[in-house]
C-alpha positions as CSV (number, residue, x, y, z in Angstrom):
1,M,-15.3,-13.2,-15.4
2,K,-16.3,-10.8,-18.1
3,Q,-14.9,-12.5,-21.2
4,N,-14.4,-9.2,-23.0
5,K,-12.1,-8.0,-20.2
6,S,-10.1,-11.2,-20.4
7,E,-9.9,-10.9,-24.2
8,L,-8.7,-7.3,-23.8
9,I,-6.0,-8.3,-21.2
10,Q,-4.6,-11.1,-23.4
11,N,-5.0,-9.7,-26.9
12,G,-5.9,-6.0,-26.8
13,D,-3.7,-3.0,-27.4
14,V,-1.2,-2.9,-24.5
15,Y,-1.6,0.8,-23.7
16,K,-5.4,0.4,-23.8
17,V,-5.2,-2.5,-21.5
18,L,-3.0,-0.6,-19.0
19,L,-5.1,2.5,-19.1
20,T,-8.4,0.7,-18.9
21,L,-7.3,-1.3,-15.8
22,S,-5.1,1.3,-14.2
23,I,-7.2,4.5,-14.3
24,P,-9.8,3.0,-11.9
25,I,-7.0,1.7,-9.7
26,M,-5.4,5.1,-9.8
27,I,-8.6,6.7,-8.6
28,N,-9.1,4.0,-6.0
29,S,-5.5,4.4,-4.7
30,I,-5.9,8.1,-4.5
31,I,-9.1,7.6,-2.5
32,Q,-7.4,5.2,-0.2
33,S,-4.5,7.5,0.5
34,L,-7.0,10.3,1.3
35,Y,-8.0,8.4,4.4
36,N,-4.8,9.1,6.1
37,L,-4.3,12.5,4.5
38,V,-7.7,13.8,5.5
39,D,-7.1,12.5,9.1
40,G,-3.7,14.3,9.0
41,V,-5.2,17.6,7.8
42,W,-7.9,17.6,10.4
43,V,-5.7,16.5,13.2
44,S,-3.1,19.1,12.2
45,R,-5.8,21.7,13.1
46,I,-5.5,20.7,16.7
47,S,-1.7,21.1,16.8
48,S,1.5,19.9,15.1
49,V,2.1,17.6,18.1
50,H,-1.1,15.8,17.4
51,F,-0.3,15.4,13.8
52,A,3.2,14.2,14.7
53,A,1.7,11.5,16.9
54,V,-0.5,10.2,14.1
55,S,2.5,10.1,11.7
56,F,4.7,8.4,14.4
57,V,2.4,5.4,14.8
58,S,1.5,4.9,11.1
59,P,4.3,2.3,10.5
60,I,3.0,0.3,13.5
61,N,-0.5,0.0,12.0
62,F,1.0,-0.7,8.6
63,L,3.0,-3.6,10.1
64,F,-0.2,-5.4,11.0
65,I,-1.8,-4.5,7.6
66,A,1.2,-6.1,5.8
67,L,0.0,-9.6,6.0
68,G,-3.4,-8.6,4.6
69,M,-1.6,-6.9,1.7
70,G,0.4,-10.1,1.1
71,L,-2.9,-12.1,0.9
72,S,-4.2,-9.5,-1.5
73,V,-1.2,-9.7,-3.8
74,S,-1.2,-13.5,-3.6
75,G,-4.9,-13.5,-4.5
76,T,-4.5,-11.2,-7.5
77,S,-1.5,-13.2,-8.8
78,L,-2.9,-16.7,-8.3
79,L,-6.5,-15.9,-9.4
80,S,-5.4,-14.1,-12.5
81,Q,-3.1,-16.9,-13.6
82,L,-5.7,-19.5,-12.9
83,L,-8.3,-17.5,-14.9
84,G,-5.8,-17.1,-17.7
85,A,-5.2,-20.8,-17.7
86,D,-9.0,-21.5,-17.8
87,R,-8.9,-23.2,-14.4
88,F,-12.1,-21.6,-13.2
89,R,-13.4,-24.1,-10.6
90,E,-10.0,-24.0,-8.8
91,A,-10.0,-20.2,-8.9
92,K,-13.3,-20.1,-7.1
93,E,-12.0,-22.4,-4.4
94,Y,-9.0,-20.2,-3.9
95,T,-11.3,-17.2,-3.3
96,S,-13.2,-19.0,-0.4
97,Q,-9.9,-20.0,1.2
98,L,-8.6,-16.4,0.9
99,M,-11.6,-14.8,2.5
100,V,-11.9,-17.1,5.5
101,S,-8.2,-17.1,6.4
102,S,-8.1,-13.3,6.1
103,V,-10.9,-12.7,8.6
104,L,-9.4,-15.0,11.2
105,L,-6.0,-13.5,10.9
106,S,-7.3,-10.0,11.2
107,I,-9.1,-10.8,14.5
108,V,-5.9,-12.2,15.9
109,F,-4.0,-9.1,14.9
110,V,-6.6,-6.7,16.5
111,I,-6.1,-8.5,19.9
112,I,-2.3,-8.5,19.6
113,G,-2.0,-4.9,18.3
114,Y,-4.3,-3.5,21.0
115,A,-2.4,-5.2,23.8
116,A,1.1,-4.4,22.5
117,S,0.4,-0.7,21.4
118,P,1.8,1.2,24.4
119,Y,4.9,-1.1,24.7
120,I,5.8,-0.6,21.0
121,I,5.4,3.1,21.2
122,K,7.7,3.2,24.2
123,L,10.3,1.1,22.4
124,M,10.2,3.6,19.5
125,G,11.1,6.4,21.9
126,G,7.6,7.9,22.4
127,E,7.3,9.6,25.8
128,G,4.9,11.6,27.9
129,D,1.8,13.3,26.4
130,F,3.1,12.6,22.9
131,A,3.1,8.8,23.6
132,E,-0.3,9.0,25.1
133,L,-1.7,10.7,22.0
134,A,-0.1,8.2,19.8
135,N,-1.4,5.3,21.8
136,I,-5.0,6.6,21.7
137,Y,-4.9,6.9,17.9
138,L,-3.2,3.6,17.3
139,R,-5.4,1.5,19.5
140,V,-8.6,2.7,17.8
141,S,-6.9,2.3,14.4
142,F,-6.4,-1.4,15.0
143,M,-10.2,-1.9,15.1
144,D,-10.4,-1.4,11.3
145,L,-8.1,-4.4,10.5
146,P,-10.9,-6.9,9.8
147,F,-12.5,-4.4,7.4
148,M,-9.2,-3.7,5.7
149,F,-8.5,-7.3,5.2
150,L,-11.9,-8.0,3.8
151,Y,-11.5,-5.1,1.4
152,F,-8.1,-6.4,0.3
153,N,-9.9,-9.6,-0.6
154,V,-12.6,-7.8,-2.6
155,N,-9.9,-5.8,-4.4
156,S,-7.9,-8.9,-5.4
157,I,-11.0,-10.8,-6.5
158,M,-12.2,-8.0,-8.7
159,N,-8.8,-7.0,-10.1
160,A,-7.9,-10.5,-11.1
161,Q,-10.9,-10.5,-13.3
162,G,-10.1,-7.1,-14.8
163,N,-12.9,-5.4,-12.9
164,T,-11.1,-2.4,-11.4
165,V,-14.2,-0.1,-11.4
166,T,-16.2,-1.7,-8.6
167,P,-13.5,-1.3,-5.9
168,T,-13.1,2.3,-7.0
169,V,-16.8,3.1,-6.6
170,L,-16.9,1.5,-3.2
171,S,-13.8,3.3,-2.1
172,G,-15.2,6.6,-3.3
173,I,-18.3,6.1,-1.1
174,S,-16.3,5.2,1.9
175,A,-13.9,8.1,1.5
176,L,-16.7,10.6,1.3
177,I,-18.1,9.2,4.5
178,N,-14.7,9.6,6.2
179,V,-14.4,13.2,5.0
180,V,-17.8,14.0,6.5
181,L,-17.2,12.1,9.8
182,D,-13.7,13.5,10.6
183,P,-14.7,17.0,11.6
184,I,-17.8,15.8,13.3
185,F,-16.0,13.2,15.5
186,I,-12.9,15.4,16.1
187,F,-14.5,18.8,16.8
188,T,-18.3,18.6,17.1
189,L,-18.3,15.5,19.3
190,D,-15.0,16.7,20.9
191,M,-13.3,13.3,20.5
192,G,-10.0,14.9,19.4
193,I,-7.4,12.5,17.9
194,A,-9.5,9.5,18.7
195,G,-12.3,10.9,16.6
196,A,-10.1,10.8,13.5
197,A,-9.4,7.1,14.1
198,W,-13.0,6.2,14.8
199,A,-14.2,8.1,11.6
200,T,-11.8,5.9,9.6
201,V,-12.9,2.7,11.3
202,L,-16.6,3.4,10.6
203,S,-16.0,4.4,7.0
204,R,-14.0,1.3,6.4
205,F,-16.7,-0.9,8.0
206,I,-19.1,0.5,5.4
207,L,-16.5,-0.1,2.7
208,A,-16.0,-3.8,3.7
209,L,-19.8,-4.4,4.0
210,T,-20.6,-3.0,0.5
211,G,-17.6,-4.8,-0.9
212,I,-18.7,-8.2,0.5
213,R,-22.2,-7.6,-1.0
214,A,-20.6,-7.0,-4.4
215,V,-18.5,-10.2,-4.1
216,F,-21.5,-12.4,-3.3
217,K,-23.6,-11.1,-6.2
218,D,-24.5,-13.7,-8.8
219,D,-22.8,-11.8,-11.6
220,N,-19.4,-12.2,-9.9
221,Y,-17.6,-15.1,-11.6
222,L,-15.5,-15.8,-8.5
223,K,-18.4,-15.7,-6.0
224,P,-17.2,-17.7,-3.0
225,D,-19.1,-20.8,-1.9
226,L,-18.8,-21.0,1.9
227,R,-21.3,-23.8,2.4
228,K,-19.6,-26.8,4.0
229,F,-16.4,-24.8,4.0
230,K,-13.2,-26.7,4.9
231,F,-9.6,-25.4,5.0
232,N,-7.6,-26.8,2.0
233,K,-4.0,-27.2,3.1
234,N,-2.7,-27.4,-0.4
235,I,-4.4,-24.1,-1.5
236,L,-3.4,-22.4,1.7
237,R,0.2,-23.5,1.2
238,E,0.1,-21.9,-2.3
239,I,-1.4,-18.7,-1.0
240,I,1.2,-18.5,1.7
241,R,4.0,-19.3,-0.7
242,V,3.2,-16.4,-2.9
243,G,1.9,-14.0,-0.3
244,L,4.4,-14.5,2.5
245,P,7.3,-12.8,0.7
246,V,5.1,-9.8,0.1
247,S,4.0,-9.7,3.7
248,V,7.6,-10.1,4.9
249,G,8.7,-7.3,2.6
250,Q,6.0,-5.0,3.8
251,A,6.5,-6.0,7.4
252,G,10.2,-5.5,7.1
253,S,9.6,-2.1,5.6
254,S,7.2,-1.2,8.4
255,I,9.6,-2.3,11.1
256,G,12.3,-0.3,9.3
257,F,10.1,2.8,9.4
258,M,9.4,2.3,13.0
259,F,13.2,2.4,13.6
260,L,13.4,5.3,11.2
261,N,10.7,7.2,13.2
262,G,12.7,6.5,16.3
263,F,15.7,8.2,14.8
264,I,13.7,11.1,13.4
265,V,11.8,11.8,16.7
266,S,15.3,12.4,18.2
267,Y,15.4,15.5,16.1
268,G,12.1,16.7,17.7
269,T,8.4,16.6,16.9
270,V,8.9,19.3,14.2
271,T,11.0,16.9,12.0
272,I,8.6,13.9,12.5
273,A,5.7,16.1,11.6
274,A,7.5,17.3,8.4
275,F,8.5,13.8,7.6
276,G,4.9,12.5,8.0
277,M,3.2,15.2,6.0
278,V,5.5,15.1,3.0
279,N,5.3,11.3,2.9
280,R,1.5,11.6,2.7
281,I,1.7,14.1,-0.1
282,T,4.2,12.0,-2.0
283,N,2.1,9.0,-1.6
284,L,-0.9,10.9,-3.0
285,V,1.0,12.3,-5.9
286,M,2.4,8.8,-6.9
287,Q,-0.9,7.0,-6.7
288,P,-1.3,7.1,-10.6
289,A,2.0,5.4,-11.0
290,M,1.2,2.9,-8.3
291,G,-2.1,2.2,-10.1
292,V,-0.1,1.3,-13.3
293,G,2.0,-1.1,-11.2
294,A,-1.1,-2.7,-9.7
295,A,-2.8,-3.1,-13.1
296,L,0.3,-4.7,-14.4
297,T,0.0,-7.4,-11.8
298,A,-3.3,-8.7,-13.3
299,V,-2.0,-8.2,-16.9
300,V,1.2,-10.2,-16.3
301,G,-0.7,-12.9,-14.3
302,Q,-3.3,-13.6,-17.0
303,N,-0.8,-13.5,-19.8
304,L,1.6,-15.8,-18.1
305,G,-1.3,-18.1,-17.3
306,A,-2.1,-18.2,-21.0
307,N,1.6,-18.8,-21.8
308,R,2.0,-15.3,-23.3
309,T,5.4,-14.3,-21.8
310,D,6.2,-12.0,-24.7
311,R,3.1,-10.0,-24.1
312,A,3.8,-9.8,-20.3
313,T,7.3,-8.4,-21.1
314,E,5.8,-5.9,-23.6
315,S,3.3,-4.8,-20.9
316,F,6.1,-4.2,-18.4
317,K,8.1,-2.0,-20.8
318,E,5.1,0.1,-21.7
319,A,4.0,0.4,-18.1
320,S,7.5,1.5,-17.1
321,K,7.4,4.4,-19.6
322,L,4.0,5.5,-18.4
323,A,4.9,5.3,-14.7
324,V,8.2,7.3,-15.3
325,Y,6.3,10.0,-17.2
326,I,3.8,10.3,-14.3
327,G,6.8,10.6,-11.9
328,V,8.4,13.4,-13.9
329,I,5.2,15.4,-13.9
330,G,4.7,14.9,-10.2
331,A,8.3,15.9,-9.5
332,V,8.0,19.1,-11.5
333,L,4.8,20.1,-9.7
334,M,6.2,19.3,-6.2
335,F,9.4,21.2,-6.8
336,I,7.8,24.3,-8.2
337,F,4.8,24.5,-5.9
338,N,6.3,23.0,-2.8
339,E,5.4,26.0,-0.5
340,Q,1.8,26.2,-1.7
341,I,1.3,22.4,-1.3
342,V,2.8,22.3,2.2
343,K,0.8,25.3,3.5
344,F,-2.4,23.8,2.1
345,F,-2.0,20.5,3.9
346,I,-0.5,21.8,7.2
347,Q,-3.5,23.7,8.7
348,S,-2.0,24.5,12.1
349,K,0.5,27.4,12.0
350,D,1.7,26.9,15.6
351,D,5.2,26.1,14.5
352,A,6.6,27.7,11.3
353,E,9.6,25.3,11.4
354,V,7.3,22.4,10.4
355,I,6.6,24.2,7.2
356,V,10.2,25.1,6.5
357,Q,11.4,21.5,7.0
358,S,8.5,20.1,5.0
359,M,9.4,22.3,2.1
360,T,13.1,21.2,2.2
361,Y,12.1,17.5,2.3
362,M,9.7,17.9,-0.6
363,K,12.5,19.4,-2.8
364,Y,14.8,16.5,-2.0
365,I,12.2,13.8,-2.6
366,S,10.9,15.3,-5.8
367,F,14.0,14.2,-7.6
368,S,13.2,10.6,-7.0
369,M,9.6,10.6,-8.0
370,P,10.2,9.0,-11.5
371,L,12.2,6.3,-9.6
372,L,9.2,5.7,-7.4
373,G,7.1,5.1,-10.5
374,L,9.6,2.6,-11.8
375,F,9.7,0.9,-8.4
376,S,5.9,0.4,-8.6
377,V,6.1,-1.2,-12.0
378,L,8.9,-3.5,-11.0
379,Q,6.8,-4.6,-8.0
380,G,3.9,-5.2,-10.4
381,I,5.7,-7.6,-12.7
382,F,7.3,-9.6,-9.9
383,Q,4.1,-9.9,-8.0
384,G,2.0,-10.6,-11.1
385,S,4.3,-13.5,-12.0
386,G,4.1,-14.8,-8.4
387,N,7.8,-14.3,-7.9
388,T,7.2,-12.2,-4.8
389,G,10.6,-13.0,-3.3
390,Y,12.1,-10.4,-5.7
391,S,9.6,-7.7,-4.6
392,M,10.4,-8.6,-1.0
393,S,14.1,-8.1,-1.5
394,M,13.4,-4.7,-3.0
395,E,11.2,-3.6,-0.1
396,I,13.6,-4.8,2.6
397,G,16.8,-3.8,0.8
398,R,15.7,-0.2,0.1
399,L,15.2,0.4,3.8
400,W,17.5,-1.8,5.7
401,V,20.5,-2.1,3.3
402,V,20.6,1.5,2.0
403,R,18.3,4.0,3.8
404,L,18.8,3.3,7.5
405,P,22.6,2.8,7.3
406,M,22.9,6.1,5.4
407,I,20.7,7.9,7.9
408,L,22.8,6.6,10.8
409,L,26.0,7.7,9.1
410,F,24.7,11.2,8.5
411,K,23.4,11.4,12.0
412,N,26.6,10.3,13.8
413,F,29.3,11.5,11.4
414,S,28.0,14.7,9.9
415,D,26.3,17.9,10.8
416,F,23.7,17.7,8.0
417,G,20.9,17.4,10.5
418,P,17.4,16.5,9.0
419,S,18.8,17.0,5.5
420,G,20.7,13.7,5.9
421,I,17.4,12.0,6.3
422,W,15.9,13.7,3.2
423,F,18.9,12.8,1.0
424,S,18.9,9.2,2.2
425,M,15.2,8.8,1.3
426,S,15.8,9.9,-2.3
427,F,19.1,8.1,-2.9
428,S,17.8,4.7,-1.6
429,N,15.1,4.9,-4.3
430,L,17.8,5.1,-7.0
431,I,19.7,2.1,-5.7
432,V,16.6,-0.1,-5.3
433,C,15.5,0.6,-8.9
434,L,18.9,-0.3,-10.3
435,Y,18.7,-3.5,-8.3
436,G,15.2,-4.3,-9.5
437,L,16.2,-3.8,-13.2
438,W,19.2,-6.1,-12.6
439,M,16.9,-8.7,-11.1
440,F,14.5,-8.4,-14.1
441,K,17.3,-8.8,-16.6
442,I,19.2,-11.6,-15.0
443,H,16.7,-13.8,-13.1
444,G,13.7,-15.8,-14.2
445,W,10.9,-13.5,-13.2
446,N,8.5,-15.2,-15.7
447,R,8.2,-18.5,-13.7
448,K,4.5,-19.0,-13.3
449,A,3.3,-19.2,-9.7
450,I,0.6,-21.8,-10.6
451,N,3.1,-24.3,-12.0
452,S,3.1,-25.9,-8.6
453,A,-0.5,-25.3,-7.7
454,V,-2.5,-28.3,-6.8
455,R,-5.3,-29.0,-9.3
456,Q,-8.6,-29.7,-7.8
């Protein structure tokens, strides 16, 4: 670990720490979100139905990615706390266990996902040509899970050390490859919707390959040692203990969105297309705030490991201000320029109603953008301290306790139409942030995850 980075995290100016770590993560997150956004833009040139099919299956793919994300958060939390506590040899062993377990799990998920794809789509309400398009895209998308899981490992290993630049550079290279390959695979090679998925798979393969090379360089303090590797049950138990709530929260959110998409598709492909496009735009706009939350994970982890609870708390407060400011700026831009933004990203003009509904949804969701910023920061402090059960309850509660019941009420007992969906999306963000702040104030978020870790 670069000692100057560790010194900065534990003793430097809080704003400087947050900006130094979060700016590369912001760029990295924006780049990552461009994968799906670029796919959507190119696929929307075929037709709005093709784009709706891509949006429809996104939660299914994300469901399988959820466990990889849990391992990534677990890695960042545990590794940063171990490094902050100067438990370097143990941290290196955790790295090896993370990487091997991630690869094996991802291979299992590829097999399960490929086999189950058509049945899941049918259960969600997909039918006919729409279901066939969705299945084609989803099955190819599953092929990138091993590369995604490996990149999650690279990301957590680097972020825990305060190195947020390397993952950003690697993502930039991969995203450029994806941008170039998309039109070639979709149109030049006439692969259609499958071409968009294969372009992403190939670009992420390159991302994983270059990331692994960076991890195994001699200047990486947490370089894994896989010689005579054996699974360590105690370490795996700790990884699962911290990572499982994140995975459950993400998986619960993904399943909820699968149900949500099933409700939305009942309004027609126009509404599902509008829903998918605005969610992608929102995700892109909020990447800076999400970067602040991700940076906070490492800052909180190292400072708790070094018994600097006061500094972890101060970092949370400053990160909250920064994320809310970002959300306000994004909200203003989305509300004022909603028509221009929607028309830029929806390339096919075969159905004007898609644009109309997208503009309406964007106006609704813009009001909750500052709340999304605060949500990211709350996730960051809970995950950084290893108390991932709190972040899980926020993820699941937002969708299952607030959003889905509201949507069902609007659908069955009002004539609001799609506007009931848009309002429920925004209102649920308010409720979950109030809940998260209550958890922060009342409960012991600052219990260190490594308290129960087994020393080597």
